[in-house]
mmCIF file of C-alpha atoms in Angstrom:
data_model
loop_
_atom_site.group_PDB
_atom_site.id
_atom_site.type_symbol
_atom_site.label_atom_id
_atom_site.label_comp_id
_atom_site.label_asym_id
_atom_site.label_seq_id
_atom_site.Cartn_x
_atom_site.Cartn_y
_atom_site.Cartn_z
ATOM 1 C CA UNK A 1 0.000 0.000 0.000
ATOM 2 C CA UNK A 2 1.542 3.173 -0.955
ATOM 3 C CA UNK A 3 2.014 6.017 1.692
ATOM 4 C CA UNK A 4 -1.213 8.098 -0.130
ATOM 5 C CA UNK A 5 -3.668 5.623 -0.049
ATOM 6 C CA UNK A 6 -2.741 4.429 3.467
ATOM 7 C CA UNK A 7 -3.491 8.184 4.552
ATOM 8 C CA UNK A 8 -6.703 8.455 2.450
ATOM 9 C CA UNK A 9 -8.089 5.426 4.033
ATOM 10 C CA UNK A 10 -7.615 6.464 7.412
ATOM 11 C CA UNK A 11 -8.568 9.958 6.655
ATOM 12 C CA UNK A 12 -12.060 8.877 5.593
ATOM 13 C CA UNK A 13 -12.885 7.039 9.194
ATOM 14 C CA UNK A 14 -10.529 9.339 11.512
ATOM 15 C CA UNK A 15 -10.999 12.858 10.524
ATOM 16 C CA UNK A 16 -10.714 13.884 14.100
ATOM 17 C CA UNK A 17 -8.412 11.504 15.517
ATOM 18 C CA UNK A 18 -5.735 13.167 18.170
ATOM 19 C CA UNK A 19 -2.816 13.580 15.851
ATOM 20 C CA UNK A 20 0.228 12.901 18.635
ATOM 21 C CA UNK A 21 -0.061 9.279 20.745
ATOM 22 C CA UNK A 22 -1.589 9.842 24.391
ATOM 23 C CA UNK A 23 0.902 7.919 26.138
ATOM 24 C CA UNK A 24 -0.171 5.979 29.139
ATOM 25 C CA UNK A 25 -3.937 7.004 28.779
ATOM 26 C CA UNK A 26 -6.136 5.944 31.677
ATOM 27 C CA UNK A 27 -9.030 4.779 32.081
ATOM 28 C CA UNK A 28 -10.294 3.674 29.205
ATOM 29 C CA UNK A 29 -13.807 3.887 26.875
ATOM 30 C CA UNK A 30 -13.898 3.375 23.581
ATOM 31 C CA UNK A 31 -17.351 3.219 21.866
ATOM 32 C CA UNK A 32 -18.248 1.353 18.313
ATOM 33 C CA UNK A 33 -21.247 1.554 16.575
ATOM 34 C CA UNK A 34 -22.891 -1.309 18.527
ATOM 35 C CA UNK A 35 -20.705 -1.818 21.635
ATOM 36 C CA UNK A 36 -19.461 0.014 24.348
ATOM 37 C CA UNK A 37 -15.614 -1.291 25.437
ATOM 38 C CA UNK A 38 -15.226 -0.480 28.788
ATOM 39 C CA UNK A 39 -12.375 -1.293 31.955
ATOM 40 C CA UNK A 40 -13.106 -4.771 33.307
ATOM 41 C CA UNK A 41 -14.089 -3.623 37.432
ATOM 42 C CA UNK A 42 -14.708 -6.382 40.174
ATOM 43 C CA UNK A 43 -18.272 -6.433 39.564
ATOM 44 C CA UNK A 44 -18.087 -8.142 36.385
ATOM 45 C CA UNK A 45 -16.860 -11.693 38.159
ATOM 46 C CA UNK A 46 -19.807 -13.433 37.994
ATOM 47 C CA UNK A 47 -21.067 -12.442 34.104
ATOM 48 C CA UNK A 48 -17.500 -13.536 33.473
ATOM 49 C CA UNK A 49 -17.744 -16.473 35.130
ATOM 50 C CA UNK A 50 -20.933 -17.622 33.592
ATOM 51 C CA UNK A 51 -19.469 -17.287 30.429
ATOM 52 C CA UNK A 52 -16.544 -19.249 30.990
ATOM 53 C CA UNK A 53 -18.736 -22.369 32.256
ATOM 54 C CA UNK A 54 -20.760 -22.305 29.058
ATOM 55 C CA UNK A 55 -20.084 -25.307 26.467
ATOM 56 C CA UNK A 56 -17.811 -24.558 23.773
ATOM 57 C CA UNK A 57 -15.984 -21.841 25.343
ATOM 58 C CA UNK A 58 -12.064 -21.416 25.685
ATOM 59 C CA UNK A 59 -9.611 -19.220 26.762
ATOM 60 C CA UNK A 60 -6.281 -19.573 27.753
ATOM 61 C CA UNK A 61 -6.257 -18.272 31.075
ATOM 62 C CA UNK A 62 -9.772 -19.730 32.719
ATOM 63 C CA UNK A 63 -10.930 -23.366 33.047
ATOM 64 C CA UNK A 64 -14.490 -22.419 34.609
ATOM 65 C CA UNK A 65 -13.694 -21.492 38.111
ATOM 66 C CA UNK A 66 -14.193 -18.572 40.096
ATOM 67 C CA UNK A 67 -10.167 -18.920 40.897
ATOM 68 C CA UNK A 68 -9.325 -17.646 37.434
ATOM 69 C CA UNK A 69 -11.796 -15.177 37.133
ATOM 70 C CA UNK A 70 -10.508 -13.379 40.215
ATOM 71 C CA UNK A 71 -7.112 -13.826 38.683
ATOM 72 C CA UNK A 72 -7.909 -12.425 35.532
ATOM 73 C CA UNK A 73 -9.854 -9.629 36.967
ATOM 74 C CA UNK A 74 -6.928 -8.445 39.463
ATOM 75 C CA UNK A 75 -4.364 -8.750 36.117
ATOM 76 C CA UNK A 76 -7.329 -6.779 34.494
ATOM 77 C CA UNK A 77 -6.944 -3.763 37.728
ATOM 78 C CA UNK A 78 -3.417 -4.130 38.198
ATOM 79 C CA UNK A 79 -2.481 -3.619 34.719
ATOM 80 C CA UNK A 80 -3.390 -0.326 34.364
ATOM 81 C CA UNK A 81 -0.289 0.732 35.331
ATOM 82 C CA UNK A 82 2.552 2.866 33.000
ATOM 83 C CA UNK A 83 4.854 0.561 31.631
ATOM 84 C CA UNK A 84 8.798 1.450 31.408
ATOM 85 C CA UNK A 85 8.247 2.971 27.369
ATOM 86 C CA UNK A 86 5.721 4.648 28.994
ATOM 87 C CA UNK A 87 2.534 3.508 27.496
ATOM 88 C CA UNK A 88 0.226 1.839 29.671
ATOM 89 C CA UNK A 89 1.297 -1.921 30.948
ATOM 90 C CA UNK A 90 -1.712 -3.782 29.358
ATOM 91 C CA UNK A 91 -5.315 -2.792 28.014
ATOM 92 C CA UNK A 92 -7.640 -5.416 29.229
ATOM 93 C CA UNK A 93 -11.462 -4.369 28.239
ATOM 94 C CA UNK A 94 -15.161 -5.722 28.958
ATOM 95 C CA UNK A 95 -17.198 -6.109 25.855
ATOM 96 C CA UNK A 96 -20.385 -4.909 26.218
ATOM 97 C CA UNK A 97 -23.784 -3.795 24.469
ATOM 98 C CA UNK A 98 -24.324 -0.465 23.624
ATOM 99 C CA UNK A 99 -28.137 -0.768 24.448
ATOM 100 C CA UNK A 100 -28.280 -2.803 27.406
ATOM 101 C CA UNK A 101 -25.050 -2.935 28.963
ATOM 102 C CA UNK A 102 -24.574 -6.436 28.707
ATOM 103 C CA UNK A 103 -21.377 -8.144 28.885
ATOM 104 C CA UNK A 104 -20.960 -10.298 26.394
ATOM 105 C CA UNK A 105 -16.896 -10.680 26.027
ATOM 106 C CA UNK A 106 -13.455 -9.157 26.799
ATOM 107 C CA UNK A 107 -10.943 -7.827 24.372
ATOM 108 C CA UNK A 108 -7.608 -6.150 24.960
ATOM 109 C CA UNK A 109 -3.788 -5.569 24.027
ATOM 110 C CA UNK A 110 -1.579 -7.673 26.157
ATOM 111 C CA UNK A 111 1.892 -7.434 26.476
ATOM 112 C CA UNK A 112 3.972 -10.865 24.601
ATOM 113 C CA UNK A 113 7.609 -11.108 23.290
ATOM 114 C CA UNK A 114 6.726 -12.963 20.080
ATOM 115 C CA UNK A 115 8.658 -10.185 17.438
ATOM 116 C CA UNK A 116 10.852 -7.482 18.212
ATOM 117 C CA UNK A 117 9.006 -4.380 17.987
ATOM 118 C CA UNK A 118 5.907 -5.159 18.120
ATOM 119 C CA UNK A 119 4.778 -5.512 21.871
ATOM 120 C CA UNK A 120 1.147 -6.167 21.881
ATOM 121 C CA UNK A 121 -1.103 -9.042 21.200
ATOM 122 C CA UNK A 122 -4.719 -8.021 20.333
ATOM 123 C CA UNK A 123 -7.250 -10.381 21.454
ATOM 124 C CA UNK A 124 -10.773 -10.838 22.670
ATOM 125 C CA UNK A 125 -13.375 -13.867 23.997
ATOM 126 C CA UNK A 126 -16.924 -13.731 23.223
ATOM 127 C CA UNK A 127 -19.606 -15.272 25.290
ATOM 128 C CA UNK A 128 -20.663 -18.406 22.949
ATOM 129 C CA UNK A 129 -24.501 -17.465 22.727
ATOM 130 C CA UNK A 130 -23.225 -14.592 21.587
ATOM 131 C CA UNK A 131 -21.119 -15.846 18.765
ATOM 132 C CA UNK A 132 -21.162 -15.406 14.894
ATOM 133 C CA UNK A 133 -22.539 -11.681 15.354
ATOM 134 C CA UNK A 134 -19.545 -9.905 14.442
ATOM 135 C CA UNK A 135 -19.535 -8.802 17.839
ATOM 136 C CA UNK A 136 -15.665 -9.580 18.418
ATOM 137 C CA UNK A 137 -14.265 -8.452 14.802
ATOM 138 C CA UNK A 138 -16.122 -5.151 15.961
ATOM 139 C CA UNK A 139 -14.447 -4.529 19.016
ATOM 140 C CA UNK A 140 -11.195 -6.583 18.153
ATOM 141 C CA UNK A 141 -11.077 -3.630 14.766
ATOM 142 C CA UNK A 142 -11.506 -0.741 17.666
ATOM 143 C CA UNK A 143 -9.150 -1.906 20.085
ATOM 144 C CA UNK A 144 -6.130 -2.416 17.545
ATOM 145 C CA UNK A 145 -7.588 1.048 16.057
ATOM 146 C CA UNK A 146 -6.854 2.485 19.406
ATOM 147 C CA UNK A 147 -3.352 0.961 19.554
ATOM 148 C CA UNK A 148 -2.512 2.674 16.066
ATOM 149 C CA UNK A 149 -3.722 6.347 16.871
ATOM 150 C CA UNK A 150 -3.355 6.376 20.530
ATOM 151 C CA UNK A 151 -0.080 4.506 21.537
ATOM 152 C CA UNK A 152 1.436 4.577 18.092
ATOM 153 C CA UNK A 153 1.376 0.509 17.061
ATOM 154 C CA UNK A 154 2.686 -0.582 13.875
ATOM 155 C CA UNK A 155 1.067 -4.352 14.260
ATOM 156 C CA UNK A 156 0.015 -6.942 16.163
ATOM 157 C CA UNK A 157 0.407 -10.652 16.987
ATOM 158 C CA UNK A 158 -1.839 -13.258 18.106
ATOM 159 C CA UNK A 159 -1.947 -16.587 18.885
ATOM 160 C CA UNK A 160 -4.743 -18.972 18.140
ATOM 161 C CA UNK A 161 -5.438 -22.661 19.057
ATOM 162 C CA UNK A 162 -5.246 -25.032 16.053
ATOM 163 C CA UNK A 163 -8.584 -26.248 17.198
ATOM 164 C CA UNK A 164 -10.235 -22.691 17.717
ATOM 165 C CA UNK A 165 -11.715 -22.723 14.370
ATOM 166 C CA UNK A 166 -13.847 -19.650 15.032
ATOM 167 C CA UNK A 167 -11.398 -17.820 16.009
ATOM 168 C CA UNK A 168 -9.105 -18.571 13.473
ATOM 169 C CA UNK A 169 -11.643 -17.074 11.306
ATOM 170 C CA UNK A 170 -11.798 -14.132 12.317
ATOM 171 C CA UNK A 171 -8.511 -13.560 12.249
ATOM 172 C CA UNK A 172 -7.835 -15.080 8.694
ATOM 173 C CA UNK A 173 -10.604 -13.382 7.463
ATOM 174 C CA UNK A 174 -9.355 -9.913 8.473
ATOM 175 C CA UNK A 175 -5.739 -10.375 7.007
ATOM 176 C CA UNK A 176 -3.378 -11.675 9.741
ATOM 177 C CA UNK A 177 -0.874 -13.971 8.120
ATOM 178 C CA UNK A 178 0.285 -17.267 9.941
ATOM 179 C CA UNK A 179 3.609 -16.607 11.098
ATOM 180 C CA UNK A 180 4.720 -20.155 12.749
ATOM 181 C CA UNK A 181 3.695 -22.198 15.138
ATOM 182 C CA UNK A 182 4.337 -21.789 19.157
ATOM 183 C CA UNK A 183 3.536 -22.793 22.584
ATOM 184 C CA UNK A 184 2.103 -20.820 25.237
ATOM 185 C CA UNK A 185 1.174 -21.450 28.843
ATOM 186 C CA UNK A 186 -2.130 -21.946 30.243
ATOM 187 C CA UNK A 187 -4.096 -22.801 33.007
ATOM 188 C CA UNK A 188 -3.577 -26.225 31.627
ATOM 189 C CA UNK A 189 0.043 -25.881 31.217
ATOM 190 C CA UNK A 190 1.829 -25.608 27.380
ATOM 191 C CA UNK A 191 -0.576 -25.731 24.920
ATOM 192 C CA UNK A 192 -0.240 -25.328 20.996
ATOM 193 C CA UNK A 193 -0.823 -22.340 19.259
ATOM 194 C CA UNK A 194 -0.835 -20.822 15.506
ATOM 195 C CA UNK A 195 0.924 -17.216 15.896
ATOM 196 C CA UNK A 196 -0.643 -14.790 13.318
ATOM 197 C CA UNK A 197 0.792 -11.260 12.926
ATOM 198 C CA UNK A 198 -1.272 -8.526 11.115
ATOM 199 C CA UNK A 199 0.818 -4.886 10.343
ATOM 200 C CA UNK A 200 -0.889 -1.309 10.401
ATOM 201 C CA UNK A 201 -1.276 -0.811 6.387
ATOM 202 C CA UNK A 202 -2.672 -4.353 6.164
ATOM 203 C CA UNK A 203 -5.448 -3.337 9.015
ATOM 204 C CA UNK A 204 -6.083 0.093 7.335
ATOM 205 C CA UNK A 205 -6.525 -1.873 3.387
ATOM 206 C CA UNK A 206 -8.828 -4.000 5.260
ATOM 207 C CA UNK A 207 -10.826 -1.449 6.115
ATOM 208 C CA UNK A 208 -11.821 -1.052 2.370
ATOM 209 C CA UNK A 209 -13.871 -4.754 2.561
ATOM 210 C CA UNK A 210 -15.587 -3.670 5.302
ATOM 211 C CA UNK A 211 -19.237 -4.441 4.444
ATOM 212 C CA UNK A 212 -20.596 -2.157 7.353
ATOM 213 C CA UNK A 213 -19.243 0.397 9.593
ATOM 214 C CA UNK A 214 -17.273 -0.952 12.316
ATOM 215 C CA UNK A 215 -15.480 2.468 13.419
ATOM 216 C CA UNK A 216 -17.871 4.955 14.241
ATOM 217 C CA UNK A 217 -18.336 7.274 10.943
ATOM 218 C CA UNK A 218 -18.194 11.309 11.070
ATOM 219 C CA UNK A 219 -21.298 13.145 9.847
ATOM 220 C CA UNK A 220 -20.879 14.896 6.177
ATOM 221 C CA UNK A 221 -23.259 17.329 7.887
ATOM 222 C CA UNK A 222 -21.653 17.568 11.474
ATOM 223 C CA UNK A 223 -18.139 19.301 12.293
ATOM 224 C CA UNK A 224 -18.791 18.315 15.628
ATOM 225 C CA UNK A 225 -19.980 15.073 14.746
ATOM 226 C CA UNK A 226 -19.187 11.895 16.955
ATOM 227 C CA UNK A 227 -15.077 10.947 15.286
ATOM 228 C CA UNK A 228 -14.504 7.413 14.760
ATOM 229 C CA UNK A 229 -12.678 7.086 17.928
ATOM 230 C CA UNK A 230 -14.178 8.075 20.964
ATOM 231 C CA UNK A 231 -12.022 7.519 23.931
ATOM 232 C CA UNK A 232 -12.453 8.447 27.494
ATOM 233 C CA UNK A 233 -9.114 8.977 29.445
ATOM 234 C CA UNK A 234 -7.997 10.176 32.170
ATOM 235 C CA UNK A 235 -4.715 10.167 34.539
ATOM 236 C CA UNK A 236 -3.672 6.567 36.272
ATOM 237 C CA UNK A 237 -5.300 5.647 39.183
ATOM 238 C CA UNK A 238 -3.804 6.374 42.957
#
């Protein structure tokens, strides 16, 4: 993709994006056009937890108990923290419904070591009643969205079970490329993984088969209109 069209594309969904990174920006909110992505707080345990104990879900840090859920909920708090290059330690994020709150799913960018230079895997779990909605390409396309303009990501990587076919979907589908395969561990100790890697021009091309908005779009009519990322932030917590 040449340097021109790589601006045009992000010109036409981020007219009023900040143009500098916010470095170490806490909390935060990011809204889509159907979901609201919000911090993961201690009240969320037991959706979390229900959604973990339903059939045909899998993640690699929970195996159904309330245990992990408290784990992954304190990583969730204590990760809010500024990291040595100064941008925030981890992003961990409840999924939610714009209209009734609901919590369907968690996405975030999580700190790995798979390639130099690029720090962050960006990754999500959806609640499996809630599945094959386009609920976590939606909020998986804002969160590494947020990466780019606010902390100044070139890419991400991810890693995907061999046998998470639905996952591996979604990420095929929107253009990561299967690096190699890894390990990783998990609550039940190594486990295989695919690793898929996905750069910033690749995302921002992608953005071109789009069949419906998935960044909030700016009003022709509206200077002041909503931009297509809206981010709450604020300073880090005492």
């Amino acid at each position: 993709m040449t340097d021109k069209l790589n601006k045009k594309i992000k010109a036409d969904f981020d007219k009023n994006a900040v143009p500098a990174p916010a470095k170490g920006a806490y909390p935060v909110t990011i809204e889509t056009p159907r979901l609201i992505l919000r911090e993961i707080e201690p009240s969320d345990a037991p959706a979390i937890l229900a959604i973990t104990q339903k059939p045909g879900f899998h993640y690699y840090c929970f195996d159904g108990t309330q245990n992990t859920v408290d784990a992954f909920i304190q990583s969730a708090v204590d990760t809010r923290k500024t990291h040595a290059d100064g941008l925030r330690e981890e992003i961990l994020l409840a999924i939610t419904l714009k209209d009734t709150g609901e919590l369907i799913g968690h996405v975030a960018l999580q700190r790995v070591k798979h390639i130099d230079g690029y720090p962050f895997d960006a990754n999500f779990f959806i609640d499996p009643d809630m599945q094959n909605k386009g609920y976590g390409r939606e909020a998986l396309i804002n969160m590494k969205h947020y990466g780019y303009e606010e902390l100044g990501q070139k890419g991400y990587t991810i890693t995907v079970h061999p046998d998470n076919h639905a996952s591996q979907h979604v990420f095929l589908s929107e253009g990561y490329k299967h690096i190699k395969d890894t390990q990783i561990n998990t609550v039940n100790g190594l486990e295989p993984r695919m690793l898929l890697f996905q750069n910033k021009d690749q995302f921002y091309k992608q953005r071109q088969l789009d069949k419906r908005a998935l960044l909030l779009p700016k009003s022709a009519n509206d200077d002041k209109a909503t931009p297509a990322l809206k981010i709450v932030k604020g300073g880090p917590k005492p």
